PDB file of C-alpha atoms in Angstrom:
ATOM      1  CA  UNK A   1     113.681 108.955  87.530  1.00  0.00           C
ATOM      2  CA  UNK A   2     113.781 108.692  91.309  1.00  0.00           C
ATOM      3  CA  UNK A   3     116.508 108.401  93.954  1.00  0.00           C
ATOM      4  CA  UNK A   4     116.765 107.210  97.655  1.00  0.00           C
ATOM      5  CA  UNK A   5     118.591 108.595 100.388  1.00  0.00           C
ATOM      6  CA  UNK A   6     119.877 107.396 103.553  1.00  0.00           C
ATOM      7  CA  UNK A   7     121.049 108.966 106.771  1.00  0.00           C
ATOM      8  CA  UNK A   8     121.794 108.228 110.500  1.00  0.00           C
ATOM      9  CA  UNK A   9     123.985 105.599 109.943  1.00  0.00           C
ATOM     10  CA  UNK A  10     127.025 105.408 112.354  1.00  0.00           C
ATOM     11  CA  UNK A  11     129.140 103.570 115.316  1.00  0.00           C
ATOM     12  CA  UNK A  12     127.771 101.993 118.359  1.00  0.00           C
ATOM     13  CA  UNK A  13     128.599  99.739 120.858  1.00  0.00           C
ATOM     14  CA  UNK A  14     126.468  96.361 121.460  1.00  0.00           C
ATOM     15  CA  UNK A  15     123.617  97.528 122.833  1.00  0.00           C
ATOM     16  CA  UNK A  16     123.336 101.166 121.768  1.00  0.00           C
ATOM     17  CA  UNK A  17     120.569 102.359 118.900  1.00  0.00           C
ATOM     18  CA  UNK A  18     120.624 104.282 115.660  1.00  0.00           C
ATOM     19  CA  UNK A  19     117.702 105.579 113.456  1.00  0.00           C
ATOM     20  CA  UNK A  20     118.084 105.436 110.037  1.00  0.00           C
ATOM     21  CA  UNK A  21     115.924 107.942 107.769  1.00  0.00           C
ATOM     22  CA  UNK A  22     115.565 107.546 104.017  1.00  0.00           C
ATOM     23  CA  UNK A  23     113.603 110.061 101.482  1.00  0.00           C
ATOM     24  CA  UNK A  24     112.476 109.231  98.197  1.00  0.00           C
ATOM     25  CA  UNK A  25     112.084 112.122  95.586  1.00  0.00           C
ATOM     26  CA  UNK A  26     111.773 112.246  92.017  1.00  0.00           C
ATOM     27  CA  UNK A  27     109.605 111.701  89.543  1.00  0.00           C
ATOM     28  CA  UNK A  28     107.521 108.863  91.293  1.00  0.00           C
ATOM     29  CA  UNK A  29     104.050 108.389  92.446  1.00  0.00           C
ATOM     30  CA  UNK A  30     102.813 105.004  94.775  1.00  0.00           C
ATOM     31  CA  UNK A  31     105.896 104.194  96.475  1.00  0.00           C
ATOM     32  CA  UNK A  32     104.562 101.226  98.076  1.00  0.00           C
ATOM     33  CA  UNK A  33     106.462  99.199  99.425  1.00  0.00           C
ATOM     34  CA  UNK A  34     109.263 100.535 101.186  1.00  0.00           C
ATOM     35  CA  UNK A  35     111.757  98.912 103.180  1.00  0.00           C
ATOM     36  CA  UNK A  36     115.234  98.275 104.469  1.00  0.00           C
ATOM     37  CA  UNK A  37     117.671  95.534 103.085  1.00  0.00           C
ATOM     38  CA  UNK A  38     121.494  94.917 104.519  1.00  0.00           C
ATOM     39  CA  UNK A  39     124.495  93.682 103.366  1.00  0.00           C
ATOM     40  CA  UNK A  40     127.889  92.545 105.481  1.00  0.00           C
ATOM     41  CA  UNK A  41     130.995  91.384 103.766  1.00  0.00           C
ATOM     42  CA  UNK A  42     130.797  87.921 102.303  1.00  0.00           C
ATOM     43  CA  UNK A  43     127.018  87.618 103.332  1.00  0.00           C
ATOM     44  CA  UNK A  44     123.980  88.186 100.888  1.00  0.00           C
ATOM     45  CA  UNK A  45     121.753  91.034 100.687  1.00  0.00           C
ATOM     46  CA  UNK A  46     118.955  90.157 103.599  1.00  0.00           C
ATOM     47  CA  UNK A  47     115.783  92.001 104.164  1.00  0.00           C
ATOM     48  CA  UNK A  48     115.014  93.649 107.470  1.00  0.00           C
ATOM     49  CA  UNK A  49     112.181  95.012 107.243  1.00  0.00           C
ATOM     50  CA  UNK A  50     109.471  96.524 105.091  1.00  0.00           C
ATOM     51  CA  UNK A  51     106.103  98.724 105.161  1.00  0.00           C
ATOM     52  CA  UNK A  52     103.624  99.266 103.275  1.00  0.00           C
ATOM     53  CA  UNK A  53     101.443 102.142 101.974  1.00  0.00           C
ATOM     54  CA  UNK A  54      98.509 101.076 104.662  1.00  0.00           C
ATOM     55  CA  UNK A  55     101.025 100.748 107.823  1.00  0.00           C
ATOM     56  CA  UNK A  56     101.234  96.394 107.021  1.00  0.00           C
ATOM     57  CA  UNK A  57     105.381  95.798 108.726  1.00  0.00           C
ATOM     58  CA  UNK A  58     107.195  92.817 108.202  1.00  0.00           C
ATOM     59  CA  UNK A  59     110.596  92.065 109.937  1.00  0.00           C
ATOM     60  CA  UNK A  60     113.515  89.495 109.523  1.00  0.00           C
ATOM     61  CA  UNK A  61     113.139  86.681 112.426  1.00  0.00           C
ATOM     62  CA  UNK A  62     116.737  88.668 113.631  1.00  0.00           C
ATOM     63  CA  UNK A  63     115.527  91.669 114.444  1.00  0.00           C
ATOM     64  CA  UNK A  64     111.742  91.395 115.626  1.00  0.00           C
ATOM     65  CA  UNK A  65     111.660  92.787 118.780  1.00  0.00           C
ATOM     66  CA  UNK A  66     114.320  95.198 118.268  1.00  0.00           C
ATOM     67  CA  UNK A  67     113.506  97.029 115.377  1.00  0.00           C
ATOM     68  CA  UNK A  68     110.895  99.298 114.334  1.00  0.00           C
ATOM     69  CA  UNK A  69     109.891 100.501 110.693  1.00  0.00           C
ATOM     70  CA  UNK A  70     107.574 102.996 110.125  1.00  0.00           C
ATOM     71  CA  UNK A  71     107.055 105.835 107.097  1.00  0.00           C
ATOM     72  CA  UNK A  72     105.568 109.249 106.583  1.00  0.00           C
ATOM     73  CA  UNK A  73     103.437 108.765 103.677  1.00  0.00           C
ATOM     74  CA  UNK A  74     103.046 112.571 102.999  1.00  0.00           C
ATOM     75  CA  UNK A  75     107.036 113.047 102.982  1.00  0.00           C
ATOM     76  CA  UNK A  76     107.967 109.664 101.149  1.00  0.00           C
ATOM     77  CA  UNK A  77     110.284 108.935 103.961  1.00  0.00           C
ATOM     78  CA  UNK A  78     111.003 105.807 105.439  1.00  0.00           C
ATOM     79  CA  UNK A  79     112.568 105.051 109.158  1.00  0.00           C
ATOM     80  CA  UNK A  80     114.536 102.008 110.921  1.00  0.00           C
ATOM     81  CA  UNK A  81     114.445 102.558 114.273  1.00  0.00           C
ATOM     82  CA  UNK A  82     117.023  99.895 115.669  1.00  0.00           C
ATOM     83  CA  UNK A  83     117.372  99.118 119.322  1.00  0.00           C
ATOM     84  CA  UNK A  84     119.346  96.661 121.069  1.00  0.00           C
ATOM     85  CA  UNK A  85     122.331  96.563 118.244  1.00  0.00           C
ATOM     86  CA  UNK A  86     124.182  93.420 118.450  1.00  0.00           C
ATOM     87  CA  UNK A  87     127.751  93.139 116.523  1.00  0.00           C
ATOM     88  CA  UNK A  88     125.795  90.560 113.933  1.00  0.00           C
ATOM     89  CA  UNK A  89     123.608  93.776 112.513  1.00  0.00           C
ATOM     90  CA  UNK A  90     126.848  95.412 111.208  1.00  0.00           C
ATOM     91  CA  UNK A  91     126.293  96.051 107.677  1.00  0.00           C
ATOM     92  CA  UNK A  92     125.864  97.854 104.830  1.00  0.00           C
ATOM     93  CA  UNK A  93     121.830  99.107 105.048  1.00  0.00           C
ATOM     94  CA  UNK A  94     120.272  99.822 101.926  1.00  0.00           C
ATOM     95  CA  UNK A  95     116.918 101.400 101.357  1.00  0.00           C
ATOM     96  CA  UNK A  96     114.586 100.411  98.818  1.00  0.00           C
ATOM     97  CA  UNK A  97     111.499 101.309  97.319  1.00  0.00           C
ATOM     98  CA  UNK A  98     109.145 100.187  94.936  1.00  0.00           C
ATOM     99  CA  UNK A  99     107.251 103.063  92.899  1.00  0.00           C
ATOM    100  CA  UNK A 100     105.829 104.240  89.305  1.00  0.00           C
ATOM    101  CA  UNK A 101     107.362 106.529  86.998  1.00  0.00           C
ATOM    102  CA  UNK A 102     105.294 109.311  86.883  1.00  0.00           C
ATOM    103  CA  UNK A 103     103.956 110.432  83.833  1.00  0.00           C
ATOM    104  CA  UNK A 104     104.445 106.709  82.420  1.00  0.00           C
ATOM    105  CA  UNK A 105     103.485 104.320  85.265  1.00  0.00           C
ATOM    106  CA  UNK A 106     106.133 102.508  84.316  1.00  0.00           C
ATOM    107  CA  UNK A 107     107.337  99.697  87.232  1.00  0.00           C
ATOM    108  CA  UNK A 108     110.792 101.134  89.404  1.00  0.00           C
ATOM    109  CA  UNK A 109     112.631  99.665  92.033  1.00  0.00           C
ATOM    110  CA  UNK A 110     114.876 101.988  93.616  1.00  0.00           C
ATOM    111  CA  UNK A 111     118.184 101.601  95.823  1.00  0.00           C
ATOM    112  CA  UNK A 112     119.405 103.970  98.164  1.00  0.00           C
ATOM    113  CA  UNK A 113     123.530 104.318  98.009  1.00  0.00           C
ATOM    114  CA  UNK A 114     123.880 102.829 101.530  1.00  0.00           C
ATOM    115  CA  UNK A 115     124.469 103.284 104.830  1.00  0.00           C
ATOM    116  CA  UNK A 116     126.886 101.987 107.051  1.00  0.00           C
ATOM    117  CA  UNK A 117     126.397 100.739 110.577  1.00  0.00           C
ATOM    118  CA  UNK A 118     129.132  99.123 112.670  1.00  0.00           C
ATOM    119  CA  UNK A 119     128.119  97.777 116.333  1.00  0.00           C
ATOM    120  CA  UNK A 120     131.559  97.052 118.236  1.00  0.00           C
ATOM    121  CA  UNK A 121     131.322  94.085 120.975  1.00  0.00           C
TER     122      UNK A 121
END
């Protein structure tokens, strides 16, 4: 019905930055919200940040400050700009998005596959 995908994950030292891109396609219509989620070894899934349709951001208390989401409405593409990488934001980052089957309207919630970022001390 709809996929995500990520890109721009990568290596860094503590400090450094990445941008991560993500592009939803498919049969979808009003992907609203959109956001990132992340995942290290033995932790939960966390939230990072999100975006909605009108521009609205929210961020985890761990990275305000330091990271930046923002989306192309037009493209269905979502960005994590992420500045100032510490070696606590290594994880897994997932994307997600919430949308409507299109013809149906049926409620989705979509996962991107992942995308792994590793920030060396």
């Amino acid at each position: 019905q709809g996929k995500l995908v990520e890109s721009g994950g990568g290596s860094v030292q503590a400090g450094g930055s990445l941008r991560l891109s993500c592009a939803a396609s498919g049969d979808i219509v009003m992907v609203d919200p959109m956001a990132w989620y992340r995942q290290a070894p033995g932790k939960q899934r966390e939230l990072v940040a999100q975006v909605t349709d009108g521009g609205n951001t929210n961020y985890a208390d761990s990275v305000k400050g330091r990271f930046t989401i923002s989306r192309d409405n037009a493209k269905n593409t979502v960005y994590l700009q992420m500045d100032g990488l510490l070696p606590d934001d290594t994880a897994v980052y997932f994307c997600y998005a919430g949308a409507k089957h299109w013809p149906t309207y049926k409620d989705v919630e979509i996962w991107g596959q992942g995308t792994l970022v590793t920030v060396s001390s």
